[in-house]
Short mmCIF file of C-alpha atoms in Angstrom, two decimals:
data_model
loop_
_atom_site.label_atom_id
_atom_site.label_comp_id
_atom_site.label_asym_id
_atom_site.label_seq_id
_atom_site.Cartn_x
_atom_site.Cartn_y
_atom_site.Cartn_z
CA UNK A 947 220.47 27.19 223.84
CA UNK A 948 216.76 27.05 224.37
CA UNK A 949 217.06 24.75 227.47
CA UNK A 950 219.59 27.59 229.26
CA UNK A 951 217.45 30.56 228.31
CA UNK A 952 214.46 28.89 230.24
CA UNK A 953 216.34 28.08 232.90
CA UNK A 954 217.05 31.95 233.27
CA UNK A 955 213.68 32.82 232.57
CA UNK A 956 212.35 30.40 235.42
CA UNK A 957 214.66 31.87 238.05
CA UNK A 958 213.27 35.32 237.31
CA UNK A 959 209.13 33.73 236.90
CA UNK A 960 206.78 34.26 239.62
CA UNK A 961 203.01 33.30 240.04
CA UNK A 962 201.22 34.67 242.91
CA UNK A 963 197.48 35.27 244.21
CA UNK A 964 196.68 39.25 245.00
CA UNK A 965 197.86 39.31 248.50
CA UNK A 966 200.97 38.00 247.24
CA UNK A 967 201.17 34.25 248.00
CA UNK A 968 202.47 31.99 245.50
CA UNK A 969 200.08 29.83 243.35
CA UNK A 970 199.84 26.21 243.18
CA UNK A 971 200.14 24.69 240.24
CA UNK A 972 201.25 22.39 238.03
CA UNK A 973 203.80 23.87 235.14
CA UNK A 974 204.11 21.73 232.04
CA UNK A 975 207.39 20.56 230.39
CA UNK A 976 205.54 19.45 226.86
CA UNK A 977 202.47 19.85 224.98
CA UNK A 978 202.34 16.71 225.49
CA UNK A 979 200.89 17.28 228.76
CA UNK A 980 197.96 20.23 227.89
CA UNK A 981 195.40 17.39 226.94
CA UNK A 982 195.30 19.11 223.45
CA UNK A 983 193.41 17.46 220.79
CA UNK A 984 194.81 15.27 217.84
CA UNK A 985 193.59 18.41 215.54
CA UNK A 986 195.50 20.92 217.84
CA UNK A 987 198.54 19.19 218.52
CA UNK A 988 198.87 18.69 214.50
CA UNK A 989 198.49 22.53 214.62
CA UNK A 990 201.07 22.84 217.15
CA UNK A 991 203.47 20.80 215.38
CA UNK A 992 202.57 22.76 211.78
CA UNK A 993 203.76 26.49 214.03
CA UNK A 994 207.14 24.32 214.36
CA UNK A 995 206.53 24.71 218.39
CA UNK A 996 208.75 22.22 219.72
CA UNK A 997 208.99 22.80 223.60
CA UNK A 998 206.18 25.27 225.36
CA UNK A 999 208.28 28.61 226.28
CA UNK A 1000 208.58 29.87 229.85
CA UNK A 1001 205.31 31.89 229.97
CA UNK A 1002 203.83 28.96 227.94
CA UNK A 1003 204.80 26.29 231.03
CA UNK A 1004 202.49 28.38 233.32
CA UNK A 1005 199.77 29.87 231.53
CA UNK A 1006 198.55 26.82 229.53
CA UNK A 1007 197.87 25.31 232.65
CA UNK A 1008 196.44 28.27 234.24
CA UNK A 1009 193.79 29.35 231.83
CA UNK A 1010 193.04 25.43 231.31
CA UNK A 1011 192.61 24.25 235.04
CA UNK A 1012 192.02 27.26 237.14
CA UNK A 1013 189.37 30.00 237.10
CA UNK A 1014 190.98 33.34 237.84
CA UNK A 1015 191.20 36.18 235.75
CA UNK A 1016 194.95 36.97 234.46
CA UNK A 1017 197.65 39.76 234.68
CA UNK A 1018 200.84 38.61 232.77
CA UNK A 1019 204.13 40.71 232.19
CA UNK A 1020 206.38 38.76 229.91
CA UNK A 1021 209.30 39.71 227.33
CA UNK A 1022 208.36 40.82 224.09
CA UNK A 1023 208.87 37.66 221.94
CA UNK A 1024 208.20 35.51 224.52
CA UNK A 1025 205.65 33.37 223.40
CA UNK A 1026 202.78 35.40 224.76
CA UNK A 1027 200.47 35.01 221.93
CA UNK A 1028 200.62 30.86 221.60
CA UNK A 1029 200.19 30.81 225.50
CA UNK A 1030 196.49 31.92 225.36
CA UNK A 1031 195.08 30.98 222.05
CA UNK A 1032 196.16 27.58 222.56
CA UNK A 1033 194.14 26.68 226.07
CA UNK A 1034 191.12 28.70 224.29
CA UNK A 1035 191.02 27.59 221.31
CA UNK A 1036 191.46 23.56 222.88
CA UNK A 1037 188.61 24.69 225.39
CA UNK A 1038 186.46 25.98 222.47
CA UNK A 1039 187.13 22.57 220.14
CA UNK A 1040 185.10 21.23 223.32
CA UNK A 1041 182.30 23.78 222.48
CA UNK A 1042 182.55 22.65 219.28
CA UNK A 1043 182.06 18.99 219.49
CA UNK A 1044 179.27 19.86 221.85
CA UNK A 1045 177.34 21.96 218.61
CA UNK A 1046 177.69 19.66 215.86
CA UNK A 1047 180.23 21.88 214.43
CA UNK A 1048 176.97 24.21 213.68
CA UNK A 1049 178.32 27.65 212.95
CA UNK A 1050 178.50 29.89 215.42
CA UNK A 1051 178.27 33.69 214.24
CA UNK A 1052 176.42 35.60 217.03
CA UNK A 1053 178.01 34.53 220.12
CA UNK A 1054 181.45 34.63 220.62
CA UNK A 1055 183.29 32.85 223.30
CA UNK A 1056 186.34 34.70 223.42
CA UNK A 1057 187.18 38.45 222.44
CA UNK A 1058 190.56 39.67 221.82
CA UNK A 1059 190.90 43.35 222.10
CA UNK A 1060 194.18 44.42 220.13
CA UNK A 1061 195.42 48.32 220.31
CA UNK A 1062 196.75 48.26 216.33
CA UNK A 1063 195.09 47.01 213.05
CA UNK A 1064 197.78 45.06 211.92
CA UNK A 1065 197.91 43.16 215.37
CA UNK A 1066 194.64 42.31 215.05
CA UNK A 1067 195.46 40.44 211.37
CA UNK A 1068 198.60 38.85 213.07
CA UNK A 1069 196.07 37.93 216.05
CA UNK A 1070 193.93 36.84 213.55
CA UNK A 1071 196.35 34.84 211.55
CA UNK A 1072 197.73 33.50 214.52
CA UNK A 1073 194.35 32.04 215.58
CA UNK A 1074 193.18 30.35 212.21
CA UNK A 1075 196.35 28.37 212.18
CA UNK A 1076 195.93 27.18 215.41
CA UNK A 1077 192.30 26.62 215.07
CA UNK A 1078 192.72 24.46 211.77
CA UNK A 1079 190.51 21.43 211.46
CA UNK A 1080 189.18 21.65 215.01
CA UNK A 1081 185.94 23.38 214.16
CA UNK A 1082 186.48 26.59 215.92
CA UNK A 1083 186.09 29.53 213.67
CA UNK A 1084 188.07 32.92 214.33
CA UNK A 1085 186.57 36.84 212.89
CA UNK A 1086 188.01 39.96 213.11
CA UNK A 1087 187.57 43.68 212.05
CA UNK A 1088 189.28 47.13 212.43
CA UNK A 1089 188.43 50.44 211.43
CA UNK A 1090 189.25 50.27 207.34
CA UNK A 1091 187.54 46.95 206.88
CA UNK A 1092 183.60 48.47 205.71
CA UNK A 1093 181.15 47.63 208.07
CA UNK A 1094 179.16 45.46 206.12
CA UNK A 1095 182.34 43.28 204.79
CA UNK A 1096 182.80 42.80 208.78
CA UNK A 1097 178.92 42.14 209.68
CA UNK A 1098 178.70 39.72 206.66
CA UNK A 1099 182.03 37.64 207.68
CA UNK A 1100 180.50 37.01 211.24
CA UNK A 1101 178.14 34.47 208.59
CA UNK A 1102 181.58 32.35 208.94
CA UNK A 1103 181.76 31.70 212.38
CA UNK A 1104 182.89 33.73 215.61
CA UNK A 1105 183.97 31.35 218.18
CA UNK A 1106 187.30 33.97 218.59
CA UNK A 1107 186.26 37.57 217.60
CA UNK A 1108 189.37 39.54 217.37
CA UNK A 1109 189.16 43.39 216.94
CA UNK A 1110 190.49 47.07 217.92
CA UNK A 1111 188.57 48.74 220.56
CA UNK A 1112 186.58 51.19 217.94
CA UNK A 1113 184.99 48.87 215.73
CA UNK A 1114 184.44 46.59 219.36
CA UNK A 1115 182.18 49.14 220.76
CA UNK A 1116 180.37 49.27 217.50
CA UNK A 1117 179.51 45.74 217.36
CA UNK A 1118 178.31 45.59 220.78
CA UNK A 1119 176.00 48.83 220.59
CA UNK A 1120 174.43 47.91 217.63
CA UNK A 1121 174.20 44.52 218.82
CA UNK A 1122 175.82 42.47 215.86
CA UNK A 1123 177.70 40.15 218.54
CA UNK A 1124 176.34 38.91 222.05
CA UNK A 1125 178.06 38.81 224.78
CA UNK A 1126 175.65 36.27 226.64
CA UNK A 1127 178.19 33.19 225.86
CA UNK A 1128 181.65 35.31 226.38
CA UNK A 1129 183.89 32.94 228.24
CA UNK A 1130 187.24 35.03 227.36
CA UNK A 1131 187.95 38.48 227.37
CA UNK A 1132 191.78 39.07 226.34
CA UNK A 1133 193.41 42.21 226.70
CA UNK A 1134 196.40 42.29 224.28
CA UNK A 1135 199.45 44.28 224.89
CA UNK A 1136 197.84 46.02 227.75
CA UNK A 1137 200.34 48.75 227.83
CA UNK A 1138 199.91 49.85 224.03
CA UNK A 1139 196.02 49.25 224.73
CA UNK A 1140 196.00 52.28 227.72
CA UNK A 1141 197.36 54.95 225.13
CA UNK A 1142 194.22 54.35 222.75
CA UNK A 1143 191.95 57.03 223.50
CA UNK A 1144 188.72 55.09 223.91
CA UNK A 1145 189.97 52.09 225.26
CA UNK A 1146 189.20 52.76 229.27
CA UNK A 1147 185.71 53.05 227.83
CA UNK A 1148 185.43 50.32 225.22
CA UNK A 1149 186.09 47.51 228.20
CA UNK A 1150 184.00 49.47 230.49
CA UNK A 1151 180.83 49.17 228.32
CA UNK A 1152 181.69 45.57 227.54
CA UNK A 1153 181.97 44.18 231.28
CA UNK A 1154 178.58 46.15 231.79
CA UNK A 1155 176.74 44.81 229.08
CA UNK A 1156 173.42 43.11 231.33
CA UNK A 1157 173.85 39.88 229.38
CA UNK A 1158 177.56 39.12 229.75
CA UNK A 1159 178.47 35.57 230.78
CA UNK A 1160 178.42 36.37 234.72
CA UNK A 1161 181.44 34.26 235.17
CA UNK A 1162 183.82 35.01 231.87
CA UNK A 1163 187.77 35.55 232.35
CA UNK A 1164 189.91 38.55 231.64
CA UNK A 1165 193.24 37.59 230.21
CA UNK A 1166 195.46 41.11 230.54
CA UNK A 1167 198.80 40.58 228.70
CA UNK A 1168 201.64 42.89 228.55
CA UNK A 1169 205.79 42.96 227.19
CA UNK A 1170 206.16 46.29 229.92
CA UNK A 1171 204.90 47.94 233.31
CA UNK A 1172 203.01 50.47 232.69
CA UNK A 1173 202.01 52.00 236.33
CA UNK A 1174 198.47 53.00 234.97
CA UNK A 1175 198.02 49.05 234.44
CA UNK A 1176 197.25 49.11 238.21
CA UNK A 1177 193.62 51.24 236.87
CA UNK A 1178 192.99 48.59 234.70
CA UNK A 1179 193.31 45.68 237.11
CA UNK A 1180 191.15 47.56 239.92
CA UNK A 1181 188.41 48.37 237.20
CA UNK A 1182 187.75 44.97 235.33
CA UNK A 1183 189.92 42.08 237.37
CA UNK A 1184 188.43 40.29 239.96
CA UNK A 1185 189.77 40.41 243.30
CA UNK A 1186 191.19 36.56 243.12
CA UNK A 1187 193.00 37.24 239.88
CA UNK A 1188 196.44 35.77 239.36
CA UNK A 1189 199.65 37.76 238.17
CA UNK A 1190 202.57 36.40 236.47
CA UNK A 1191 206.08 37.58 235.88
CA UNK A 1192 208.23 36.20 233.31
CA UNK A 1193 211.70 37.21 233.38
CA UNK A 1194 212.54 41.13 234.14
CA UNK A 1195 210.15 43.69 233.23
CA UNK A 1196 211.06 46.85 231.02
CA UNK A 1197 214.28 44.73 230.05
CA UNK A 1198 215.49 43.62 227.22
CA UNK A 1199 215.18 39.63 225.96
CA UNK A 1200 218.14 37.48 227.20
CA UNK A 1201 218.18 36.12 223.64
CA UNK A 1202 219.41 39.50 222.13
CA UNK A 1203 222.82 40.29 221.68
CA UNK A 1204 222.92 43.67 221.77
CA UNK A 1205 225.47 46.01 220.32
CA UNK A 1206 226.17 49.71 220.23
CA UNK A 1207 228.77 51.75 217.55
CA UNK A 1208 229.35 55.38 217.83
CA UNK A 1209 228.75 56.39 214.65
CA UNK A 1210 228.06 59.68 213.10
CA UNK A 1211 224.90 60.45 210.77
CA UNK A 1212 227.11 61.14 208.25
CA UNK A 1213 231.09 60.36 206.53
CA UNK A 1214 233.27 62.84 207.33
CA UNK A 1215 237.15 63.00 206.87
CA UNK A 1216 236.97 59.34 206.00
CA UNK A 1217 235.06 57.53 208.66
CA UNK A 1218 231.86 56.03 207.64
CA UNK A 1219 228.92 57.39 208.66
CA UNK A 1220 225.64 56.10 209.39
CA UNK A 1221 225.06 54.17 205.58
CA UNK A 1222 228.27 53.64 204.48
CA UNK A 1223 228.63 51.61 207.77
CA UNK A 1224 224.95 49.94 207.28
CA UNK A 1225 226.05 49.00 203.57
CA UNK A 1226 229.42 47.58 204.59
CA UNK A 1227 227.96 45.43 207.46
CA UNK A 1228 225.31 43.67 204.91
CA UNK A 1229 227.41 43.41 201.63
CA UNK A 1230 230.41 42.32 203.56
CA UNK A 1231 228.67 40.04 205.91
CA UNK A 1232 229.84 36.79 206.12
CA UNK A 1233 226.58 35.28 205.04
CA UNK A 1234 226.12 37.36 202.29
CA UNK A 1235 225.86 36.03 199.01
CA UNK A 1236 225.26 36.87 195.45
CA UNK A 1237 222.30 35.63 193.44
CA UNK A 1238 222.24 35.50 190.01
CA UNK A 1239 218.84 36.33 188.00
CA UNK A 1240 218.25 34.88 184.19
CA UNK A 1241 217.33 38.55 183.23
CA UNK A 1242 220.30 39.90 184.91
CA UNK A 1243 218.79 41.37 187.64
CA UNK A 1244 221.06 39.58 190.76
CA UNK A 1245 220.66 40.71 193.97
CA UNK A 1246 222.55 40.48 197.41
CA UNK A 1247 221.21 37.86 199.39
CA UNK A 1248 222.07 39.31 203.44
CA UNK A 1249 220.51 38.44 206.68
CA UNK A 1250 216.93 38.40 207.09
CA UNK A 1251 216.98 42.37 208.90
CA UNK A 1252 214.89 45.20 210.30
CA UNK A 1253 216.19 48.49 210.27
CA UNK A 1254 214.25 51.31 212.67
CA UNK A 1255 214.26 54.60 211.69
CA UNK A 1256 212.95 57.86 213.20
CA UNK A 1257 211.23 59.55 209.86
CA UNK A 1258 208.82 57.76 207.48
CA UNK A 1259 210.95 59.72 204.33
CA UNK A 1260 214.15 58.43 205.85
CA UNK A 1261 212.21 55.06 205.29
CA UNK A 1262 211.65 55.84 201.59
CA UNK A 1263 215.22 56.87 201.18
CA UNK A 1264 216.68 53.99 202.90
CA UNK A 1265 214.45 51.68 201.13
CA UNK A 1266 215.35 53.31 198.12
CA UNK A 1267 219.27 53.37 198.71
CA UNK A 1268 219.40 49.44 199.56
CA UNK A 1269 217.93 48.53 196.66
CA UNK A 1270 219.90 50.62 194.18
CA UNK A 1271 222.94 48.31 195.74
CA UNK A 1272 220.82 45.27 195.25
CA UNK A 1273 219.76 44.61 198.33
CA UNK A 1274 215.83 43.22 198.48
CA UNK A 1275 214.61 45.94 200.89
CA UNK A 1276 211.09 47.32 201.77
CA UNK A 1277 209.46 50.04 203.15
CA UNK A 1278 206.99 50.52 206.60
CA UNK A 1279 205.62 53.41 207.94
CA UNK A 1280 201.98 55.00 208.79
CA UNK A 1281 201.66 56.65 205.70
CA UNK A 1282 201.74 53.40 203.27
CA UNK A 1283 197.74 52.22 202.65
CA UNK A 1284 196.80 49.13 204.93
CA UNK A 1285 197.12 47.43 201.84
CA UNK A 1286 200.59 48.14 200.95
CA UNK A 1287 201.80 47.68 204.37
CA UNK A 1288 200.46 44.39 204.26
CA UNK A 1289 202.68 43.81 200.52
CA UNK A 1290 205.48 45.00 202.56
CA UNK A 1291 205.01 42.67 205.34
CA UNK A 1292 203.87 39.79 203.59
CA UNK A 1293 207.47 40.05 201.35
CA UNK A 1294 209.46 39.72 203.45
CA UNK A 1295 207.57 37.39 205.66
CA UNK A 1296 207.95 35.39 202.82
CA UNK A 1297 211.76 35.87 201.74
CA UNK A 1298 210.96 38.13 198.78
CA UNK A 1299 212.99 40.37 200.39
CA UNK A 1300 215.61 40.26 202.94
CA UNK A 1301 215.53 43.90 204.49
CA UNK A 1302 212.42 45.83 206.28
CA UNK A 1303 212.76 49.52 206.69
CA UNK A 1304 210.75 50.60 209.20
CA UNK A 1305 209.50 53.29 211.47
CA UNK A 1306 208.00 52.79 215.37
CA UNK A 1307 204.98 51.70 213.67
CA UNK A 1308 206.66 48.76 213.01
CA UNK A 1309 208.24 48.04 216.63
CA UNK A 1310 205.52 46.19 218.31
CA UNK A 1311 203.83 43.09 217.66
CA UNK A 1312 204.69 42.61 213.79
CA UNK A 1313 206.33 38.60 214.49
CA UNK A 1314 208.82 36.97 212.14
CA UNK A 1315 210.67 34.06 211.87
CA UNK A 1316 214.10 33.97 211.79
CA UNK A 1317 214.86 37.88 212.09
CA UNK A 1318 218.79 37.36 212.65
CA UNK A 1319 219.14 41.42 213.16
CA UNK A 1320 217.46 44.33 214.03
CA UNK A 1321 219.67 47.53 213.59
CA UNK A 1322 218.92 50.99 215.16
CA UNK A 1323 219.46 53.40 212.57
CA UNK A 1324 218.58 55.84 214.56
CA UNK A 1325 217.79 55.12 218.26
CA UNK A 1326 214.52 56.53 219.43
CA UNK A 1327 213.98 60.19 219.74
CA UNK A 1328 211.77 59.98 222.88
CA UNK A 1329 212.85 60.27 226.33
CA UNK A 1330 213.45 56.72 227.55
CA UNK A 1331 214.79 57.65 230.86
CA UNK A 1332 210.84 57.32 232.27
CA UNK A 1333 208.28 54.53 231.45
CA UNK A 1334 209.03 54.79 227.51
CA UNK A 1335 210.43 51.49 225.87
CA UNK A 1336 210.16 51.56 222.52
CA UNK A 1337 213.93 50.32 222.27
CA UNK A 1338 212.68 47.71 223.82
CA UNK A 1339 210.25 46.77 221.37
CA UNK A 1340 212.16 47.83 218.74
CA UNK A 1341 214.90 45.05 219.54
CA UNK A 1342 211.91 42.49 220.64
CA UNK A 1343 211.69 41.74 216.85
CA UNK A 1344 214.82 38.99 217.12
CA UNK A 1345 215.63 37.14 219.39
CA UNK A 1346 211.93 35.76 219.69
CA UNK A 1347 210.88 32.66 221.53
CA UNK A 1348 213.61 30.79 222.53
CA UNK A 1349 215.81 31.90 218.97
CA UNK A 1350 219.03 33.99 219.70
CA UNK A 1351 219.43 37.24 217.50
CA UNK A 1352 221.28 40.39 217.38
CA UNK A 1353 220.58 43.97 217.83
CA UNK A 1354 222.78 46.67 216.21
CA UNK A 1355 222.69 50.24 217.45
CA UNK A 1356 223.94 53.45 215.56
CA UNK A 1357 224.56 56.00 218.68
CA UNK A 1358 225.53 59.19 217.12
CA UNK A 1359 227.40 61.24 220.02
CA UNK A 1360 226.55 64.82 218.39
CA UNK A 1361 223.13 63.82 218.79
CA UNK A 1362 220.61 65.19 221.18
CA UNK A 1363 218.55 62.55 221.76
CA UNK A 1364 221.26 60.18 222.15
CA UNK A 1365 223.00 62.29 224.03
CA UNK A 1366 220.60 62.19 226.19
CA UNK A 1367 219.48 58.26 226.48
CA UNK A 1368 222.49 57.25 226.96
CA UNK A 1369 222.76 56.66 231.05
CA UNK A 1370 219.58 54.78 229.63
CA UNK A 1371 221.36 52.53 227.16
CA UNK A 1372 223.80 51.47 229.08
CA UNK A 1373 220.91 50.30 232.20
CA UNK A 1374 219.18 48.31 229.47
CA UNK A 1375 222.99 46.48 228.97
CA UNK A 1376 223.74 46.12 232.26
CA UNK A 1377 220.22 44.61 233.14
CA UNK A 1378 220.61 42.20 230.48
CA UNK A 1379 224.08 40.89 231.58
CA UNK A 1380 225.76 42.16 228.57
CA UNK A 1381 228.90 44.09 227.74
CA UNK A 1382 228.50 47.82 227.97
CA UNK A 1383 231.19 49.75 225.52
CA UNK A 1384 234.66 51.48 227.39
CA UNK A 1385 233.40 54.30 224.80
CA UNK A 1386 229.76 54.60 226.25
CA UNK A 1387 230.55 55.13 230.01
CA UNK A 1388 233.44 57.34 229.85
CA UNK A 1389 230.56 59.23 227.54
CA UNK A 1390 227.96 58.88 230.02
CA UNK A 1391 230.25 60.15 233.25
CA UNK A 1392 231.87 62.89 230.59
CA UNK A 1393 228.46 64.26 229.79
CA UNK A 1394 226.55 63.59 232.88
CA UNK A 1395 226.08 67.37 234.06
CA UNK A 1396 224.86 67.98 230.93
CA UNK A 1397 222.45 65.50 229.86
CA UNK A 1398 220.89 65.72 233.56
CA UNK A 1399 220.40 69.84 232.40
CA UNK A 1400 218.70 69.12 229.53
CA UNK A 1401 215.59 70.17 228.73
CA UNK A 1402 212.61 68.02 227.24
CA UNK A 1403 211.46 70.61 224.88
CA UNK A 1404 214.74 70.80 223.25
CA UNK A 1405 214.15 67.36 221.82
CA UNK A 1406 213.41 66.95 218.38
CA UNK A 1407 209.46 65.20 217.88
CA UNK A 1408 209.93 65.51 214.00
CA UNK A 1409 206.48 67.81 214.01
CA UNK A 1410 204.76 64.22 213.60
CA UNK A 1411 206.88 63.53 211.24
CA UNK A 1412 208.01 59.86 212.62
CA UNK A 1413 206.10 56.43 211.87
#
């Protein structure tokens, strides 16, 4: 299965210079191929990364052999992450060597700029596992970490220095980090990046610092198109840089089976509403199985799930509701503490439970193994009919590199929102090759006068009410 999703990710790939032209280079097949160290390549093999991904193929070798800057559009799930710690962290082991291994913890090489605290511990994660045993040593920070925790771990190396664009800007005004080695400047999830309010700013003062390495590299990464992107590329890309284009953009993941049920927020007259059909699908699933406790308390075992909702109480409630029936579940939203949000995670990263109830917060960038579904609850309230995408995102949590999963939506005809999304909905199918319900486009050509009248203020925002 791996093998035929690449081969429909290379049809759609392109790599071209600014005015267009295609690049010349060499793509890999293995990792056996990237000149990785025996420390790396142990690290590789540890991550359980068998074969390098589609956006893996070409931007190992273009961050390790050429010099251009980098624009790259790829899937959510797609590998992004791997494809440019790995060539940094294998150039840094170099740097390294080169040192003694002396601790480095002024001076980073590379920066990653990350739009979201808890990317920037997945980034950070991410980068000590790769960087195991090969002398390179990874730091971050974000907003709730004190400043003085963050100033004092810089003591254990900086090689990668991994932060949101806030606490950034701090570091570099009061001069706790140099810039006068930077090699790397990554710009994670570009499109997320542009809605934080300082981050235009935050790069700015960075690529005018007087003592920047005059020839560093900006790495600009992104799951979506975003037509303010094109701002970002004529501020802080050089004119040579490279862009790349993995698979369609704004689409959804080839590896998602995706599946919509009308189904009303509540039972009615007999017909299951919105739980009563979420409870049915995990207790009766197929997989399902019962596990019995020596103090009585057995549980459900079901499939390793997220479940998106639009309200943070609805979260709660859910949460609540799944475990009453036994079913391991947790809760995620913005109003949990860091800390507890990092419990949440780090269960059922770890199988403690089996369910993750979750608002948008949750939609982007939080990366686990093995999701097998991701069910829309409730679609997304927003308008998705412009450059929004937060299905997208939403179902971007299975399905992730190379691994086939399923996405499960709830559309709820007497609502609004869906009401309105739905010429939307059934795009995103059609894009993605799949099967768009009988049900869904008699709706859509029903309804079309009517959703085309609609208003956007008549659309619920839940008064800020949602992640």
């Amino acid at each position: 299965m791996f093998d035929e999703i690449c081969e429909v990710y290379e049809e759609a790939t392109a790599v071209l210079n600014c005015d267009g032209t295609d690049v010349q280079f060499e793509r890999i097949e293995s990792f056996d191929q990237c000149s990785f160290s025996a420390e790396l390549m142990l690290n590789v093999q540890l991550k359980k990364l068998k074969k390098p991904t589609p956006v893996q193929r070409v931007v190992i070798p273009l961050i390790t052999k050429k010099k251009n800057d980098l624009l790259c559009h790829a899937q959510t799930g797609s590998g992004k992450t791997a494809a440019f710690l790995l060539p940094i962290i294998s150039r840094l082991h170099h740097f390294s060597r080169k040192r003694g291994f002396e601790t480095n913890s002024y001076t980073p090489y590379a920066i990653i700029v990350s739009p979201t605290k808890e990317l920037v511990k997945q980034l950070y994660d991410d980068a000590c596992a790769f960087a195991l045993r090969t002398g390179v040593t990874v730091s971050y920070t974000f907003g709730d970490i004190p400043m003085k925790a963050s100033v004092a771990g810089l003591t254990n190396g900086c090689d990668i220095f991994i932060a949101t664009c806030g606490r950034l800007s701090q570091f570099v005004e009061e001069k706790y980090i140099s810039l006068e080695e930077l090699r790397f400047l990554v710009l994670d999830e570009a499109d997320k990046l542009l809605k934080v309010d300082n981050f235009y700013s935050c790069v700015k003062e960075i690529k005018q610092q007087k003592n920047i390495y005059p020839t560093h590299r900006v790495l600009m990464f992104s799951a979506t198109y975003e037509h303010s992107i094109n701002d970002l590329v004529q501020s802080f890309l050089r004119d040579d840089f490279v862009q790349i284009q993995i698979g369609q953009i704004n689409s959804a993941a080839d590896t998602v089976e995706q599946t919509f049920l009308k189904v009303n927020k509540h039972t009615l007259n007999g017909i299951n509403g919105k739980e009563d059909t979420l409870l049915e699908f995990l207790l009766k699933h197929e997989k399902t199985r019962l596990v019995p406790q020596p103090n009585g308390d057995d549980y459900w075992k079901v499939p390793k799930t997220i479940i998106f909702v639009e309200q943070k109480r609805l979260s709660y409630r859910l949460g609540l509701t799944l475990n009453d029936n036994n079913i391991r579940a947790s809760s995620y939203n913005s109003d949990l503490t860091l800390k507890m949000r990092y419990q949440a995670v780090s269960k059922f990263a770890t199988d403690q439970c089996d369910v993750l109830v979750a608002t948008d917060v949750g939609a982007r960038g939080l990366n686990f193994p093995n999701v097998q579904y991701v069910i829309n609850y409730d679609l997304p309230s927003r308008d998705l009919r412009g450059s929004q995408n937060e299905y997208i995102h939403r179902i971007g949590r299975t399905g992730r590199i190379g691994n086939v999963g399923a996405a499960i939506s709830y559309f709820d005809p007497s609502s609004i929102n869906d009401k309105r999304n739905a010429s939307y909905f059934v795009k995103v199918l059609q894009d993605s090759r799949q099967t768009v319900p009988e049900w869904m486009l008699e709706f859509v050509e029903e309804n079309e006068t009517s959703i085309n009248n609609l208003s956007k203020d008549a659309f619920s925002n839940y008064d800020g009410e949602k992640n």
